[in-house]
Amino acid sequence: MTRKMIGFGLFVATGVALIILSVIETDYAIHGLLFALIAAFYALGLKEHFEELKK
């Protein structure tokens, strides 16, 4: 279980870092909004995976 949680944590950290770097690098507001939408769906997906890991 601990190994799965560590892997999940690393997955979360990687995704968050990629989203943050993408937002920093974008010059257009529409791209920022698109990345915000992607981040929201990413967070929803992570919530579901975390609930499965807790079982």
Coordinates of N, CA, C and O in Angstrom, one line a residue:
M1 N 0.8 -1.2 0.0 CA 0.0 0.0 0.0 C 0.9 1.3 0.0 O 0.6 2.2 -0.7
T2 N 1.9 1.3 0.8 CA 2.8 2.4 0.9 C 3.5 2.7 -0.5 O 3.6 3.8 -0.9
R3 N 3.9 1.6 -1.1 CA 4.5 1.8 -2.5 C 3.5 2.4 -3.5 O 3.9 3.3 -4.3
K4 N 2.3 2.0 -3.4 CA 1.3 2.6 -4.3 C 1.1 4.0 -4.0 O 0.9 4.8 -4.9
M5 N 1.0 4.4 -2.8 CA 0.8 5.8 -2.4 C 2.0 6.7 -2.8 O 1.8 7.8 -3.2
I6 N 3.2 6.1 -2.7 CA 4.4 6.9 -3.1 C 4.4 7.1 -4.6 O 4.6 8.2 -5.1
G7 N 4.0 6.0 -5.4 CA 3.9 6.1 -6.8 C 2.8 7.1 -7.2 O 3.0 7.9 -8.1
F8 N 1.7 7.1 -6.5 CA 0.6 8.1 -6.7 C 1.1 9.5 -6.5 O 0.8 10.4 -7.2
G9 N 1.8 9.7 -5.4 CA 2.3 11.0 -5.0 C 3.3 11.5 -6.1 O 3.3 12.7 -6.5
L10 N 4.1 10.7 -6.6 CA 5.1 11.1 -7.7 C 4.3 11.4 -9.0 O 4.7 12.3 -9.7
F11 N 3.3 10.6 -9.3 CA 2.4 10.9 -10.4 C 1.8 12.3 -10.3 O 1.8 13.1 -11.2
V12 N 1.2 12.6 -9.1 CA 0.6 13.9 -8.9 C 1.6 15.0 -9.0 O 1.4 16.0 -9.7
A13 N 2.8 14.8 -8.4 CA 3.8 15.9 -8.5 C 4.3 16.1 -10.0 O 4.4 17.3 -10.4
T14 N 4.4 15.1 -10.7 CA 4.8 15.2 -12.1 C 3.7 16.0 -12.9 O 4.0 16.9 -13.7
G15 N 2.5 15.6 -12.7 CA 1.4 16.3 -13.5 C 1.3 17.8 -13.1 O 1.1 18.6 -13.9
V16 N 1.3 18.0 -11.8 CA 1.2 19.4 -11.3 C 2.4 20.3 -11.9 O 2.2 21.4 -12.3
A17 N 3.6 19.7 -11.8 CA 4.8 20.4 -12.3 C 4.6 20.7 -13.8 O 4.9 21.8 -14.3
L18 N 4.1 19.8 -14.6 CA 3.9 20.0 -16.0 C 2.9 21.1 -16.3 O 3.1 21.9 -17.2
I19 N 1.8 21.0 -15.6 CA 0.8 22.0 -15.7 C 1.3 23.4 -15.4 O 1.1 24.4 -16.1
I20 N 2.0 23.5 -14.3 CA 2.6 24.8 -13.9 C 3.6 25.4 -14.9 O 3.5 26.5 -15.3
L21 N 4.5 24.5 -15.4 CA 5.4 24.9 -16.4 C 4.7 25.4 -17.7 O 5.2 26.3 -18.3
S22 N 3.7 24.7 -18.0 CA 3.0 25.0 -19.2 C 2.3 26.4 -19.1 O 2.3 27.2 -20.0
V23 N 1.7 26.7 -18.0 CA 1.1 27.9 -17.7 C 2.1 29.1 -17.7 O 1.8 30.1 -18.3
I24 N 3.2 28.8 -17.1 CA 4.3 29.9 -17.1 C 4.8 30.2 -18.5 O 5.1 31.3 -18.8
E25 N 4.9 29.2 -19.3 CA 5.5 29.4 -20.7 C 4.5 29.9 -21.7 O 4.9 30.4 -22.7
T26 N 3.2 29.9 -21.4 CA 2.2 30.4 -22.3 C 2.1 31.9 -22.4 O 2.3 32.6 -21.4
D27 N 1.9 32.5 -23.6 CA 1.8 33.9 -23.8 C 0.4 34.4 -24.0 O 0.1 35.6 -23.9
Y28 N -0.5 33.5 -24.3 CA -1.8 33.8 -24.6 C -2.8 33.5 -23.5 O -2.7 32.4 -22.9
A29 N -3.7 34.3 -23.2 CA -4.7 34.1 -22.1 C -5.5 32.8 -22.4 O -5.9 32.1 -21.5
I30 N -5.9 32.6 -23.7 CA -6.7 31.4 -24.0 C -6.0 30.1 -23.6 O -6.6 29.2 -23.2
H31 N -4.7 30.1 -23.8 CA -3.9 28.9 -23.5 C -3.9 28.7 -21.9 O -4.0 27.6 -21.5
G32 N -3.8 29.8 -21.2 CA -3.9 29.7 -19.7 C -5.3 29.2 -19.3 O -5.3 28.3 -18.4
L33 N -6.3 29.6 -19.9 CA -7.6 29.1 -19.6 C -7.8 27.6 -20.0 O -8.4 26.8 -19.2
L34 N -7.2 27.2 -21.1 CA -7.2 25.8 -21.5 C -6.4 25.0 -20.5 O -6.9 23.9 -20.1
F35 N -5.3 25.4 -20.0 CA -4.5 24.7 -19.0 C -5.3 24.6 -17.7 O -5.2 23.6 -17.0
A36 N -6.0 25.7 -17.4 CA -6.8 25.6 -16.1 C -7.9 24.6 -16.2 O -8.1 23.9 -15.2
L37 N -8.5 24.4 -17.4 CA -9.5 23.4 -17.6 C -8.9 22.0 -17.5 O -9.4 21.1 -16.9
I38 N -7.7 21.8 -18.1 CA -7.0 20.6 -18.0 C -6.7 20.2 -16.6 O -6.8 19.1 -16.1
A39 N -6.2 21.2 -15.9 CA -5.8 21.0 -14.4 C -7.1 20.6 -13.6 O -7.0 19.8 -12.7
A40 N -8.2 21.2 -13.9 CA -9.4 20.8 -13.2 C -9.8 19.4 -13.5 O -10.1 18.6 -12.5
F41 N -9.7 19.0 -14.7 CA -10.0 17.6 -15.0 C -9.0 16.6 -14.4 O -9.3 15.5 -14.0
Y42 N -7.7 17.1 -14.4 CA -6.7 16.3 -13.8 C -7.0 16.1 -12.3 O -6.8 15.0 -11.8
A43 N -7.4 17.1 -11.6 CA -7.7 17.0 -10.2 C -8.9 16.1 -9.9 O -8.8 15.3 -9.0
L44 N -9.9 16.2 -10.8 CA -11.0 15.3 -10.6 C -10.6 13.8 -10.8 O -11.0 12.9 -10.1
G45 N -9.8 13.6 -11.8 CA -9.3 12.2 -12.1 C -8.5 11.7 -10.9 O -8.6 10.5 -10.5
L46 N -7.6 12.6 -10.4 CA -6.8 12.2 -9.2 C -7.6 11.8 -8.0 O -7.3 10.9 -7.3
K47 N -8.7 12.5 -7.8 CA -9.6 12.3 -6.7 C -10.1 10.8 -6.8 O -10.2 10.1 -5.8
E48 N -10.6 10.5 -8.0 CA -11.1 9.1 -8.2 C -10.1 8.1 -8.0 O -10.3 7.0 -7.3
H49 N -8.8 8.3 -8.5 CA -7.8 7.3 -8.3 C -7.4 7.2 -6.8 O -7.1 6.1 -6.3
F50 N -7.4 8.3 -6.1 CA -7.0 8.3 -4.7 C -8.1 7.5 -3.9 O -7.7 6.7 -3.0
E51 N -9.3 7.7 -4.2 CA -10.4 6.9 -3.5 C -10.2 5.4 -3.8 O -10.4 4.6 -2.9
E52 N -9.8 5.0 -5.0 CA -9.6 3.6 -5.3 C -8.4 3.0 -4.5 O -8.4 1.9 -4.0
L53 N -7.4 3.8 -4.3 CA -6.2 3.4 -3.6 C -6.5 3.2 -2.1 O -5.9 2.4 -1.4
K54 N -7.4 4.0 -1.6 CA -7.7 3.9 -0.2 C -8.5 2.7 0.2 O -8.4 2.2 1.3
K55 N -9.1 2.0 -0.8 CA -9.9 0.8 -0.5 C -9.0 -0.4 -0.3 O -8.0 -0.6 -0.6

